[in-house]
Amino acid sequence: MSHFLKDKTAIAGIGLTEFSKKSGVSELSLAAQATLRACDDAGVSPSEINGFVSYTLDSTDEIELARTVGAGDLKLFTKVNYGGGAAVGTILHAVMAVATGVANNVICYRAMNGRSGQRMGQGVSGQIISSDLVHWSWYMPYGMLTPGSWVAMIANKYMQRYGVTCEDLGRVAISQRNYAQNNPRAAGYGNPLTMEDYLASKVIADPLRLYDFCQETDGGCAILITSAERARDLKQKPAIIRGVAQASTQGQEQMTSYYRDELDSLPEMELAARLVYEQSGLGPDDINAACLYDAFTAEVIMQLESFGFCGRGEGKDMVRDGALDIDGRLPNNTHGGLLSESYIHGMNNIAEGARLIRGTSTSQPAGVEHVLVSSGVGVPTGALILGRD
Amino acid sequence: MAQSFRMKPPMGEDNGWWWKQAAEGKLAIQRCQSCQTLRHPPRPVCGECHSFEWDHITASGRGTLCSYTVLHHPQFPGFDYPLIIILVDLEEGTRFTSQLINCAPEDVTFGMRLEMIMHEDPDGFRLPMFQPAQGAAA
Ligand SMILES: [Zn+2]
C-alpha cells in the first residue's frame, strides 16, 4: 500500500531574490520578493495562497508576509524549529496540509540578512538562543560558540575513524565551486577554487578550513506547494513530492549530539533516509542527483553514507571517484549549494531540487528522474525526494 | 588570561546543582537513584526507567580523549587561541565537553589519557578543564 503523502503534492513554483552580502532591504521585503516570484513562477495569484510555513529563526512572521503580499484568508501558519534542520520540515508541514485539504496553496519561505544582519556564523554569542539556553551552557563557558566549532568535533572523529583527508573535504568544496561557475546567482561565480587555494586557506576550527564553510548571505527563497493535480495545470513542470520526512533520534541535541556511543555517523539523517525511502518506495539506486545539506563540506561526505549511496567509511571513496561531479554517480548541489551559491538555510537547495526535476539547472545532468534533498546536519532534520511527473 | 569575559551558564533547576559542585572543586555526574544509570548532561528524569529521583557521584577526573577541535577563528575576547576543545570519555562511562590545557595542539591525540584540573577565573568562577595525565602508564 502506498504511503498517504506519496505523489499527492508538488513544488509548483520557486522564487528567489538576488543573493548578496548586503541587501539594503528588510527581511520582510526579501520574503515578499521571494514569495511573489514563486507565485509568478507557478502562475498562481498571491490571493490564492492560504498557508505560510517558515523557520522559527526567521524574523518574518507569517501574517506580516501574508498582509504584505496580499494573500487570502490563511488556514495554515506555522514555523519549524532547529535552524537549517527546518528546511525540509517546512515542506513536510505544507505537504500534510495540502494532502489533507487543510490548505490549498502553501508558501514555504526563508529570508535572511544573514551577512549584513544576524550572522549564523557568529553562533550563540548573538541573539539566536532562548529556551535551550541550558543546553548551550555546556559549551558557551568553554568558548565553543560557533557552528564551525560544534561541527568540527564530529567531523574530526569521523575523519580519524575512516581516514578521510583534508583533500577529500577540498574535493567537495571544489566540485560545488565548479558548479557555481555556471550560476550567475552564486557567490562563488567567477571565482574558481583550486586544491592549492583550498589547502592554503586558513584553518578555522581544525580540521575545517575557510572553504569548508558555507557563504553567509542576504537573500530569500520561497517554495510554492500545491496539489499534484493543480500543479499539472500550472506554468511549470511539477516536481512531484514522492516522499518527505522530518527526523530526530535518541540523544539528539542541537548541533552537539556528543553523548551517543558512536560519533562517526548521523543517526538522524539515517532515520530521515529510512522514512523518505519507505514513503516513496524508492531507494538510493533510484536517486540520480542530490542536494545534500552542505553548511560544511564534511557533512556531505557523511550523508553519502547516511542515505546508503555507499557503505560506512566509503563516502570519501565516492568523492575521490568524482561521484559528486556533473558526470558522476550523484551530481550534488549543482547550483553550488550553501558552500558556493548562498546560505539561505537550505531553502535554496530545495529550489535547486525542483530545477533539476524541471531540467533547468545551470548545470543540468542528463536523465534526472529523482532528486534527494536533505536539511540541516547535526540537528533535527529531514529529507525530501522529488520526482518527474 | 583576562577573565570576566566568560559567558556564565544560567543556573536553572536542572543544572545549577552541577555548577555548585564545580564551585566546590568537584566534577559531578548525575545518577538515577532508581536504576543507578549515570547521565550527562543533567536532565530531570532518567531516560531508562523514568524515575525523577536522582543524586550524583563525584568523578575521579580521569578519562581519555574521544574527539577534539582546535579553534582558531573567530576569536572571542578573553579566550587564548588556538583553543583546544575536547570530548572526554570519563572512566565512569559518561562523556564530557571541556577544554584541554597544558598541551600543544600538535601533541593532541585521539585516546590520550587525561586528568581533570579545576580552573578558576579571577572572579572565582570555576569550571573543569583537562590536561594530559601526569605520569600515566600508556
Ligand atoms: Zn533510572
Short mmCIF file of C-alpha atoms and ligand atoms in Angstrom, two decimals:
data_model
loop_
_atom_site.label_atom_id
_atom_site.label_comp_id
_atom_site.label_asym_id
_atom_site.label_seq_id
_atom_site.Cartn_x
_atom_site.Cartn_y
_atom_site.Cartn_z
CA MET A 1 0.00 0.00 0.00
CA SER A 2 1.46 3.30 -0.95
CA HIS A 3 2.00 5.98 1.64
CA PHE A 4 -0.74 8.56 2.11
CA LEU A 5 1.53 11.51 1.24
CA LYS A 6 3.27 9.95 -1.77
CA ASP A 7 2.68 11.79 -5.05
CA LYS A 8 -0.19 13.90 -3.64
CA THR A 9 1.59 17.24 -3.86
CA ALA A 10 4.20 19.07 -5.88
CA ILE A 11 6.51 22.04 -5.94
CA ALA A 12 4.76 24.29 -8.45
CA GLY A 13 6.79 27.43 -8.02
CA ILE A 14 10.14 28.63 -6.76
CA GLY A 15 11.11 32.21 -6.05
CA LEU A 16 14.49 33.63 -5.18
CA THR A 17 15.75 37.11 -4.50
CA GLU A 18 19.14 38.29 -5.56
CA PHE A 19 21.82 36.97 -3.21
CA SER A 20 24.28 39.48 -1.77
CA LYS A 21 26.38 40.42 1.22
CA LYS A 22 24.23 43.47 1.94
CA SER A 23 20.68 43.52 0.65
CA GLY A 24 19.89 47.02 1.90
CA VAL A 25 16.26 45.97 2.46
CA SER A 26 14.36 44.34 5.31
CA GLU A 27 13.98 40.60 5.72
CA LEU A 28 10.22 41.11 5.24
CA SER A 29 10.97 42.70 1.88
CA LEU A 30 13.16 39.74 0.90
CA ALA A 31 10.46 37.29 1.96
CA ALA A 32 7.85 39.19 -0.04
CA GLN A 33 10.01 39.31 -3.18
CA ALA A 34 10.71 35.59 -2.97
CA THR A 35 7.03 34.81 -2.38
CA LEU A 36 5.77 36.93 -5.26
CA ARG A 37 8.38 35.41 -7.57
CA ALA A 38 7.32 31.89 -6.54
CA CYS A 39 3.68 32.79 -7.28
CA ASP A 40 4.64 34.27 -10.63
CA ASP A 41 6.83 31.27 -11.45
CA ALA A 42 3.88 28.96 -10.83
CA GLY A 43 1.19 31.16 -12.29
CA VAL A 44 -0.72 31.32 -9.03
CA SER A 45 -2.15 34.59 -7.71
CA PRO A 46 -0.86 35.62 -4.28
CA SER A 47 -4.51 35.93 -3.27
CA GLU A 48 -4.77 32.15 -3.67
CA ILE A 49 -2.06 31.47 -1.07
CA ASN A 50 -3.71 30.26 2.13
CA GLY A 51 -0.79 28.82 4.02
CA PHE A 52 2.67 30.01 5.10
CA VAL A 53 5.40 27.97 6.72
CA SER A 54 8.83 29.17 7.79
CA TYR A 55 11.60 28.56 10.32
CA THR A 56 11.47 29.53 13.99
CA LEU A 57 14.66 31.51 13.33
CA ASP A 58 13.03 33.56 10.58
CA SER A 59 12.22 37.11 11.64
CA THR A 60 9.27 37.46 9.24
CA ASP A 61 6.01 36.29 10.76
CA GLU A 62 3.50 34.53 8.56
CA ILE A 63 0.79 37.16 8.87
CA GLU A 64 3.21 40.01 8.20
CA LEU A 65 4.15 38.33 4.93
CA ALA A 66 0.53 37.47 4.13
CA ARG A 67 -0.54 41.10 4.54
CA THR A 68 2.45 42.34 2.57
CA VAL A 69 1.86 40.16 -0.48
CA GLY A 70 -1.95 40.37 -0.41
CA ALA A 71 -2.57 36.72 0.42
CA GLY A 72 -6.08 35.45 1.07
CA ASP A 73 -7.52 34.02 4.26
CA LEU A 74 -4.95 31.81 5.94
CA LYS A 75 -5.74 28.27 7.02
CA LEU A 76 -2.18 27.25 7.89
CA PHE A 77 0.59 29.25 9.52
CA THR A 78 3.44 27.63 11.34
CA LYS A 79 7.16 27.70 11.96
CA VAL A 80 9.53 24.77 12.16
CA ASN A 81 12.33 24.62 14.71
CA TYR A 82 16.08 23.87 14.60
CA GLY A 83 17.75 26.20 12.15
CA GLY A 84 18.73 24.62 8.85
CA GLY A 85 17.13 21.39 10.04
CA ALA A 86 13.80 23.07 9.39
CA ALA A 87 14.24 23.39 5.61
CA VAL A 88 12.65 20.13 4.52
CA GLY A 89 10.40 20.28 7.59
CA THR A 90 8.62 23.30 6.15
CA ILE A 91 7.86 21.24 3.05
CA LEU A 92 6.52 18.35 5.16
CA HIS A 93 4.13 20.66 7.00
CA ALA A 94 2.91 22.17 3.73
CA VAL A 95 2.54 18.74 2.13
CA MET A 96 0.50 17.42 5.08
CA ALA A 97 -1.77 20.44 4.90
CA VAL A 98 -2.33 20.25 1.15
CA ALA A 99 -2.70 16.45 1.04
CA THR A 100 -5.36 16.57 3.76
CA GLY A 101 -7.19 19.53 2.27
CA VAL A 102 -6.38 21.82 5.20
CA ALA A 103 -4.83 24.32 2.81
CA ASN A 104 -4.50 24.53 -0.97
CA ASN A 105 -1.52 26.65 -1.91
CA VAL A 106 1.22 26.98 0.67
CA ILE A 107 4.36 29.09 0.59
CA CYS A 108 7.42 27.80 2.47
CA TYR A 109 9.95 30.60 2.88
CA ARG A 110 13.20 31.69 4.47
CA ALA A 111 14.52 35.23 4.15
CA MET A 112 17.57 36.45 5.98
CA ASN A 113 20.01 39.27 6.07
CA GLY A 114 22.43 36.52 7.02
CA ARG A 115 25.52 38.57 6.32
CA SER A 116 24.59 42.19 7.00
CA GLY A 117 22.22 41.34 9.88
CA GLN A 118 22.21 38.43 12.32
CA ARG A 119 25.00 36.11 11.19
CA MET A 120 24.62 32.41 11.95
CA GLY A 121 28.41 32.08 11.90
CA GLN A 122 28.54 34.26 15.00
CA GLY A 123 26.88 31.41 16.86
CA VAL A 124 25.37 31.71 20.31
CA SER A 125 27.17 34.93 21.11
CA GLY A 126 24.27 36.55 19.27
CA GLN A 127 20.56 36.52 19.98
CA ILE A 128 19.53 33.21 18.46
CA ILE A 129 19.08 31.32 21.72
CA SER A 130 16.27 31.35 24.21
CA SER A 131 14.65 28.31 25.79
CA ASP A 132 17.55 25.96 25.08
CA LEU A 133 19.99 28.19 26.92
CA VAL A 134 20.82 25.44 29.39
CA HIS A 135 21.78 23.12 26.53
CA TRP A 136 24.17 25.70 25.09
CA SER A 137 25.57 26.45 28.53
CA TRP A 138 27.57 23.22 28.49
CA TYR A 139 29.57 24.71 25.61
CA MET A 140 29.44 28.51 25.97
CA PRO A 141 31.68 28.85 29.04
CA TYR A 142 34.42 26.99 27.18
CA GLY A 143 34.31 29.35 24.20
CA MET A 144 32.59 26.81 21.98
CA LEU A 145 30.24 29.34 20.44
CA THR A 146 30.03 28.79 16.70
CA PRO A 147 28.56 26.24 14.28
CA GLY A 148 32.07 25.55 12.98
CA SER A 149 33.27 24.53 16.42
CA TRP A 150 30.28 22.25 17.03
CA VAL A 151 30.58 20.52 13.67
CA ALA A 152 34.39 20.19 13.76
CA MET A 153 34.18 17.93 16.82
CA ILE A 154 32.12 15.34 14.92
CA ALA A 155 33.99 15.84 11.63
CA ASN A 156 37.34 15.22 13.31
CA LYS A 157 36.14 11.99 14.90
CA TYR A 158 34.64 10.78 11.63
CA MET A 159 37.73 11.67 9.60
CA GLN A 160 40.04 9.97 12.06
CA ARG A 161 37.92 6.80 12.12
CA TYR A 162 37.75 6.41 8.35
CA GLY A 163 40.93 8.06 7.10
CA VAL A 164 39.17 11.00 5.46
CA THR A 165 41.71 13.66 4.49
CA CYS A 166 41.67 17.44 4.14
CA GLU A 167 41.94 16.87 0.39
CA ASP A 168 38.68 14.91 0.49
CA LEU A 169 36.93 17.88 2.07
CA GLY A 170 38.60 20.07 -0.54
CA ARG A 171 37.20 17.89 -3.32
CA VAL A 172 33.66 18.60 -2.09
CA ALA A 173 34.33 22.34 -1.93
CA ILE A 174 35.89 22.38 -5.39
CA SER A 175 33.15 20.27 -7.01
CA GLN A 176 30.50 22.69 -5.81
CA ARG A 177 32.57 25.74 -6.69
CA ASN A 178 32.89 24.33 -10.21
CA TYR A 179 29.09 24.18 -10.48
CA ALA A 180 28.89 27.79 -9.29
CA GLN A 181 30.85 28.86 -12.37
CA ASN A 182 27.68 28.21 -14.41
CA ASN A 183 25.37 30.00 -11.98
CA PRO A 184 25.44 33.82 -12.04
CA ARG A 185 23.41 33.97 -8.78
CA ALA A 186 26.16 32.16 -6.93
CA ALA A 187 28.56 33.84 -4.52
CA GLY A 188 31.33 31.70 -6.00
CA TYR A 189 30.51 32.65 -9.60
CA GLY A 190 33.63 33.85 -11.37
CA ASN A 191 35.85 32.60 -8.53
CA PRO A 192 37.05 29.08 -9.28
CA LEU A 193 38.77 27.20 -6.46
CA THR A 194 41.86 25.03 -6.79
CA MET A 195 43.18 22.46 -4.34
CA GLU A 196 46.15 24.75 -3.73
CA ASP A 197 43.77 27.60 -2.80
CA TYR A 198 41.81 25.26 -0.60
CA LEU A 199 44.81 23.91 1.31
CA ALA A 200 46.29 27.39 1.67
CA SER A 201 43.12 28.79 3.24
CA LYS A 202 43.18 29.45 6.94
CA VAL A 203 42.16 26.82 9.45
CA ILE A 204 39.06 27.99 11.34
CA ALA A 205 38.16 25.03 13.54
CA ASP A 206 40.59 22.20 12.91
CA PRO A 207 40.08 20.17 10.69
CA LEU A 208 37.79 22.71 8.97
CA ARG A 209 39.22 25.46 6.79
CA LEU A 210 37.66 28.61 5.38
CA TYR A 211 36.40 26.86 2.22
CA ASP A 212 34.70 24.14 4.26
CA PHE A 213 32.22 26.78 5.43
CA CYS A 214 29.09 27.98 3.65
CA GLN A 215 28.53 31.52 2.37
CA GLU A 216 26.76 33.83 4.80
CA THR A 217 24.27 35.62 2.59
CA ASP A 218 21.48 38.17 2.42
CA GLY A 219 18.60 36.75 0.44
CA GLY A 220 15.29 34.96 0.41
CA CYS A 221 13.79 31.87 -1.11
CA ALA A 222 10.19 30.69 -1.34
CA ILE A 223 8.73 27.37 -2.47
CA LEU A 224 5.09 27.04 -3.53
CA ILE A 225 3.45 23.72 -2.66
CA THR A 226 0.12 22.74 -4.16
CA SER A 227 -1.66 19.51 -5.09
CA ALA A 228 -0.07 17.42 -7.84
CA GLU A 229 -3.34 17.70 -9.74
CA ARG A 230 -3.35 21.50 -9.67
CA ALA A 231 0.38 21.68 -10.39
CA ARG A 232 -0.14 19.85 -13.69
CA ASP A 233 -2.29 22.76 -14.90
CA LEU A 234 0.20 25.46 -13.91
CA LYS A 235 3.12 27.07 -15.74
CA GLN A 236 5.98 24.81 -14.72
CA LYS A 237 6.65 21.10 -14.90
CA PRO A 238 5.69 19.91 -11.41
CA ALA A 239 8.33 18.46 -9.13
CA ILE A 240 6.21 15.71 -7.58
CA ILE A 241 6.83 15.09 -3.89
CA ARG A 242 7.44 11.34 -3.69
CA GLY A 243 8.43 11.42 -0.06
CA VAL A 244 9.15 13.94 2.69
CA ALA A 245 10.06 13.41 6.34
CA GLN A 246 11.37 15.02 9.49
CA ALA A 247 13.74 13.05 11.71
CA SER A 248 15.25 13.33 15.18
CA THR A 249 16.77 10.44 17.12
CA GLN A 250 17.79 9.35 20.60
CA GLY A 251 20.39 11.55 22.22
CA GLN A 252 19.59 14.38 19.82
CA GLU A 253 20.90 17.80 20.68
CA GLN A 254 21.02 20.88 18.52
CA MET A 255 24.48 20.67 16.88
CA THR A 256 26.12 18.96 19.88
CA SER A 257 24.87 15.35 19.97
CA TYR A 258 28.14 14.33 21.58
CA TYR A 259 26.88 11.81 24.09
CA ARG A 260 25.86 8.97 21.79
CA ASP A 261 28.03 5.84 21.81
CA GLU A 262 29.20 6.40 18.24
CA LEU A 263 30.04 9.85 16.86
CA ASP A 264 31.07 8.88 13.35
CA SER A 265 27.67 8.70 11.71
CA LEU A 266 24.48 10.78 11.54
CA PRO A 267 21.64 8.80 13.18
CA GLU A 268 19.01 11.46 12.47
CA MET A 269 19.95 11.51 8.79
CA GLU A 270 19.81 7.70 8.66
CA LEU A 271 16.28 7.92 10.06
CA ALA A 272 15.37 10.58 7.50
CA ALA A 273 16.69 8.26 4.78
CA ARG A 274 14.70 5.29 6.02
CA LEU A 275 11.49 7.32 6.26
CA VAL A 276 11.78 9.01 2.91
CA TYR A 277 12.72 5.80 1.10
CA GLU A 278 9.84 3.92 2.73
CA GLN A 279 7.38 6.66 1.88
CA SER A 280 8.46 6.96 -1.74
CA GLY A 281 9.05 3.27 -2.38
CA LEU A 282 12.43 4.30 -3.77
CA GLY A 283 15.99 3.53 -2.77
CA PRO A 284 19.43 5.02 -3.27
CA ASP A 285 19.73 3.38 -6.70
CA ASP A 286 16.72 5.39 -7.90
CA ILE A 287 18.26 8.76 -6.99
CA ASN A 288 20.01 10.48 -9.90
CA ALA A 289 21.09 13.76 -8.28
CA ALA A 290 21.08 15.31 -4.84
CA CYS A 291 21.19 18.50 -2.84
CA LEU A 292 22.76 17.23 0.36
CA TYR A 293 22.80 19.92 3.04
CA ASP A 294 26.22 21.49 2.93
CA ALA A 295 26.77 24.13 5.58
CA PHE A 296 30.12 22.30 5.92
CA THR A 297 31.93 20.02 3.44
CA ALA A 298 32.44 17.13 5.85
CA GLU A 299 28.68 16.77 6.25
CA VAL A 300 28.26 15.99 2.56
CA ILE A 301 30.63 13.02 2.78
CA MET A 302 28.91 11.67 5.88
CA GLN A 303 25.47 11.92 4.26
CA LEU A 304 26.54 9.76 1.30
CA GLU A 305 26.73 7.01 3.91
CA SER A 306 23.55 8.02 5.77
CA PHE A 307 21.50 7.77 2.59
CA GLY A 308 23.03 4.45 1.54
CA PHE A 309 24.87 5.62 -1.57
CA CYS A 310 27.85 3.71 -0.15
CA GLY A 311 28.83 1.81 2.97
CA ARG A 312 30.15 3.27 6.23
CA GLY A 313 33.51 4.91 5.72
CA GLU A 314 33.21 4.80 1.93
CA GLY A 315 31.95 8.36 1.40
CA LYS A 316 35.49 9.56 0.80
CA ASP A 317 35.96 6.96 -1.93
CA MET A 318 32.88 8.21 -3.77
CA VAL A 319 34.21 11.75 -3.55
CA ARG A 320 37.63 10.66 -4.83
CA ASP A 321 35.88 8.92 -7.75
CA GLY A 322 34.24 12.20 -8.73
CA ALA A 323 30.75 10.93 -7.83
CA LEU A 324 29.53 14.44 -6.96
CA ASP A 325 30.53 15.97 -10.30
CA ILE A 326 28.24 16.52 -13.29
CA ASP A 327 29.16 13.22 -14.96
CA GLY A 328 29.46 11.29 -11.68
CA ARG A 329 27.19 8.82 -9.94
CA LEU A 330 25.41 11.52 -7.92
CA PRO A 331 25.75 15.11 -9.13
CA ASN A 332 25.35 17.09 -5.93
CA ASN A 333 24.43 20.72 -5.31
CA THR A 334 24.60 21.58 -8.99
CA HIS A 335 23.81 25.23 -8.22
CA GLY A 336 26.86 25.48 -5.94
CA GLY A 337 24.96 24.74 -2.75
CA LEU A 338 25.27 26.57 0.54
CA LEU A 339 29.04 26.41 0.10
CA SER A 340 29.21 28.24 -3.22
CA GLU A 341 25.78 29.62 -4.17
CA SER A 342 24.47 31.04 -0.91
CA TYR A 343 23.41 30.08 2.57
CA ILE A 344 19.65 30.53 2.63
CA HIS A 345 19.44 27.88 5.31
CA GLY A 346 18.77 25.09 2.82
CA MET A 347 15.71 26.56 1.08
CA ASN A 348 17.83 27.35 -1.98
CA ASN A 349 18.84 23.67 -2.11
CA ILE A 350 15.15 22.73 -2.30
CA ALA A 351 14.71 25.23 -5.14
CA GLU A 352 17.59 23.56 -6.99
CA GLY A 353 15.94 20.18 -6.42
CA ALA A 354 12.87 21.48 -8.27
CA ARG A 355 15.04 22.87 -11.08
CA LEU A 356 16.79 19.54 -11.51
CA ILE A 357 13.40 17.88 -11.97
CA ARG A 358 12.30 20.59 -14.43
CA GLY A 359 15.59 20.19 -16.30
CA THR A 360 16.54 23.84 -15.81
CA SER A 361 19.61 23.71 -13.56
CA THR A 362 22.51 25.81 -14.78
CA SER A 363 24.44 22.53 -14.56
CA GLN A 364 21.77 20.04 -15.62
CA PRO A 365 22.87 16.39 -15.59
CA ALA A 366 21.25 14.08 -18.13
CA GLY A 367 18.32 11.86 -17.24
CA VAL A 368 17.26 13.10 -13.82
CA GLU A 369 14.17 11.22 -12.60
CA HIS A 370 14.54 11.59 -8.85
CA VAL A 371 16.36 14.11 -6.68
CA LEU A 372 17.10 13.81 -2.98
CA VAL A 373 17.25 16.95 -0.84
CA SER A 374 18.24 16.94 2.83
CA SER A 375 18.14 19.59 5.50
CA GLY A 376 20.46 20.61 8.34
CA VAL A 377 23.11 18.21 9.61
CA GLY A 378 23.71 17.59 13.32
CA VAL A 379 20.28 18.96 14.19
CA PRO A 380 16.77 17.51 14.00
CA THR A 381 16.50 17.27 10.24
CA GLY A 382 14.58 15.89 7.29
CA ALA A 383 14.74 14.58 3.73
CA LEU A 384 12.75 15.08 0.57
CA ILE A 385 12.55 13.11 -2.67
CA LEU A 386 11.27 14.92 -5.74
CA GLY A 387 10.31 13.12 -8.95
CA ARG A 388 9.38 13.84 -12.55
CA ASP A 389 5.68 13.57 -13.28
CA MET B 1 44.20 35.32 30.96
CA ALA B 2 41.75 38.16 31.48
CA GLN B 3 38.57 36.59 32.69
CA SER B 4 35.29 38.32 33.42
CA PHE B 5 34.58 37.70 29.71
CA ARG B 6 33.35 34.17 30.21
CA MET B 7 29.68 33.55 29.44
CA LYS B 8 28.26 32.14 32.65
CA PRO B 9 25.77 29.29 32.46
CA PRO B 10 22.23 30.06 33.59
CA MET B 11 21.74 28.24 36.90
CA GLY B 12 18.40 26.50 36.47
CA GLU B 13 16.70 23.74 38.45
CA ASP B 14 18.19 21.08 36.20
CA ASN B 15 21.80 22.24 36.02
CA GLY B 16 22.56 24.75 38.79
CA TRP B 17 23.45 22.00 41.26
CA TRP B 18 26.17 20.74 38.92
CA TRP B 19 27.89 24.12 38.82
CA LYS B 20 27.68 24.33 42.63
CA GLN B 21 29.67 21.08 42.71
CA ALA B 22 32.19 22.57 40.30
CA ALA B 23 32.48 25.61 42.57
CA GLU B 24 33.49 23.16 45.30
CA GLY B 25 36.14 21.68 43.02
CA LYS B 26 34.20 18.59 42.01
CA LEU B 27 33.31 17.13 38.63
CA ALA B 28 29.85 15.72 39.28
CA ILE B 29 27.92 13.09 37.33
CA GLN B 30 24.18 12.78 37.84
CA ARG B 31 22.94 9.32 38.87
CA CYS B 32 19.46 7.81 38.78
CA GLN B 33 18.54 6.70 42.30
CA SER B 34 16.26 4.02 40.97
CA CYS B 35 18.40 2.22 38.35
CA GLN B 36 21.80 3.81 39.08
CA THR B 37 22.32 4.90 35.46
CA LEU B 38 24.73 7.81 35.16
CA ARG B 39 23.77 10.66 32.86
CA HIS B 40 25.32 13.81 31.46
CA PRO B 41 24.34 16.49 30.63
CA PRO B 42 21.93 16.52 33.60
CA ARG B 43 18.21 16.08 33.00
CA PRO B 44 15.32 15.93 35.45
CA VAL B 45 14.23 12.39 34.53
CA CYS B 46 16.00 9.09 33.89
CA GLY B 47 15.59 8.12 30.24
CA GLU B 48 15.99 4.44 31.15
CA CYS B 49 13.49 3.93 33.99
CA HIS B 50 11.71 7.32 34.08
CA SER B 51 12.48 7.94 37.73
CA PHE B 52 12.56 11.58 38.84
CA GLU B 53 14.77 10.67 41.81
CA TRP B 54 18.45 11.35 41.36
CA ASP B 55 21.64 12.13 43.20
CA HIS B 56 25.18 12.40 41.90
CA ILE B 57 28.63 10.94 42.22
CA THR B 58 31.97 12.74 42.05
CA ALA B 59 34.02 11.65 39.05
CA SER B 60 37.64 10.61 39.50
CA GLY B 61 38.59 13.16 36.85
CA ARG B 62 40.37 10.53 34.80
CA GLY B 63 39.42 9.82 31.21
CA THR B 64 40.50 9.50 27.62
CA LEU B 65 40.17 11.84 24.67
CA CYS B 66 37.22 10.94 22.43
CA SER B 67 37.45 13.82 19.96
CA TYR B 68 38.71 17.38 19.72
CA THR B 69 38.86 20.52 17.66
CA VAL B 70 41.42 23.29 17.71
CA LEU B 71 39.69 26.64 17.35
CA HIS B 72 41.50 29.49 15.58
CA HIS B 73 38.71 31.80 14.37
CA PRO B 74 36.61 33.72 15.19
CA GLN B 75 38.48 34.79 18.32
CA PHE B 76 36.26 35.85 21.19
CA PRO B 77 37.73 38.27 23.71
CA GLY B 78 39.41 36.67 26.69
CA PHE B 79 39.99 33.18 25.32
CA ASP B 80 43.51 32.01 24.45
CA TYR B 81 43.89 30.79 20.86
CA PRO B 82 44.46 28.27 19.48
CA LEU B 83 41.80 26.94 21.84
CA ILE B 84 41.60 23.16 22.20
CA ILE B 85 38.07 21.89 22.89
CA ILE B 86 37.71 18.22 23.71
CA LEU B 87 35.27 15.44 24.40
CA VAL B 88 36.46 13.31 27.30
CA ASP B 89 35.26 9.77 27.92
CA LEU B 90 35.31 9.72 31.71
CA GLU B 91 36.29 6.43 33.30
CA GLU B 92 32.86 6.31 34.95
CA GLY B 93 31.34 5.94 31.47
CA THR B 94 29.82 9.34 30.68
CA ARG B 95 31.23 11.87 28.25
CA PHE B 96 32.07 15.48 29.00
CA THR B 97 32.82 18.53 26.83
CA SER B 98 35.75 20.57 28.11
CA GLN B 99 38.97 22.39 27.29
CA LEU B 100 42.44 20.85 27.09
CA ILE B 101 45.21 22.90 28.68
CA ASN B 102 48.93 22.41 29.25
CA CYS B 103 49.17 20.68 25.87
CA ALA B 104 50.30 21.96 22.46
CA PRO B 105 47.81 21.47 19.60
CA GLU B 106 50.27 19.23 17.74
CA ASP B 107 50.55 16.92 20.75
CA VAL B 108 46.83 16.12 20.95
CA THR B 109 45.97 12.53 20.05
CA PHE B 110 42.78 10.51 19.98
CA GLY B 111 42.62 8.22 23.01
CA MET B 112 45.23 10.14 25.02
CA ARG B 113 44.84 9.86 28.79
CA LEU B 114 43.62 12.95 30.55
CA GLU B 115 43.09 14.24 34.05
CA MET B 116 40.78 16.93 35.31
CA ILE B 117 42.19 20.15 36.65
CA MET B 118 39.73 22.66 38.14
CA HIS B 119 40.21 26.01 36.51
CA GLU B 120 39.34 29.16 38.43
CA ASP B 121 38.75 32.56 36.84
CA PRO B 122 39.88 35.74 38.62
CA ASP B 123 36.25 36.37 39.55
CA GLY B 124 36.13 32.99 41.30
CA PHE B 125 34.07 31.13 38.69
CA ARG B 126 35.28 27.53 38.43
CA LEU B 127 34.96 25.05 35.62
CA PRO B 128 36.60 21.70 34.96
CA MET B 129 39.36 21.57 32.36
CA PHE B 130 41.66 18.71 31.46
CA GLN B 131 45.37 18.20 30.90
CA PRO B 132 47.46 15.25 29.75
CA ALA B 133 47.56 12.68 32.56
CA GLN B 134 50.72 13.12 34.58
CA GLY B 135 52.93 10.02 34.70
CA ALA B 136 50.15 7.86 33.33
CA ALA B 137 51.11 4.43 32.13
CA ALA B 138 50.03 4.40 28.49
ZN ZN C 1 16.82 5.15 36.06
#
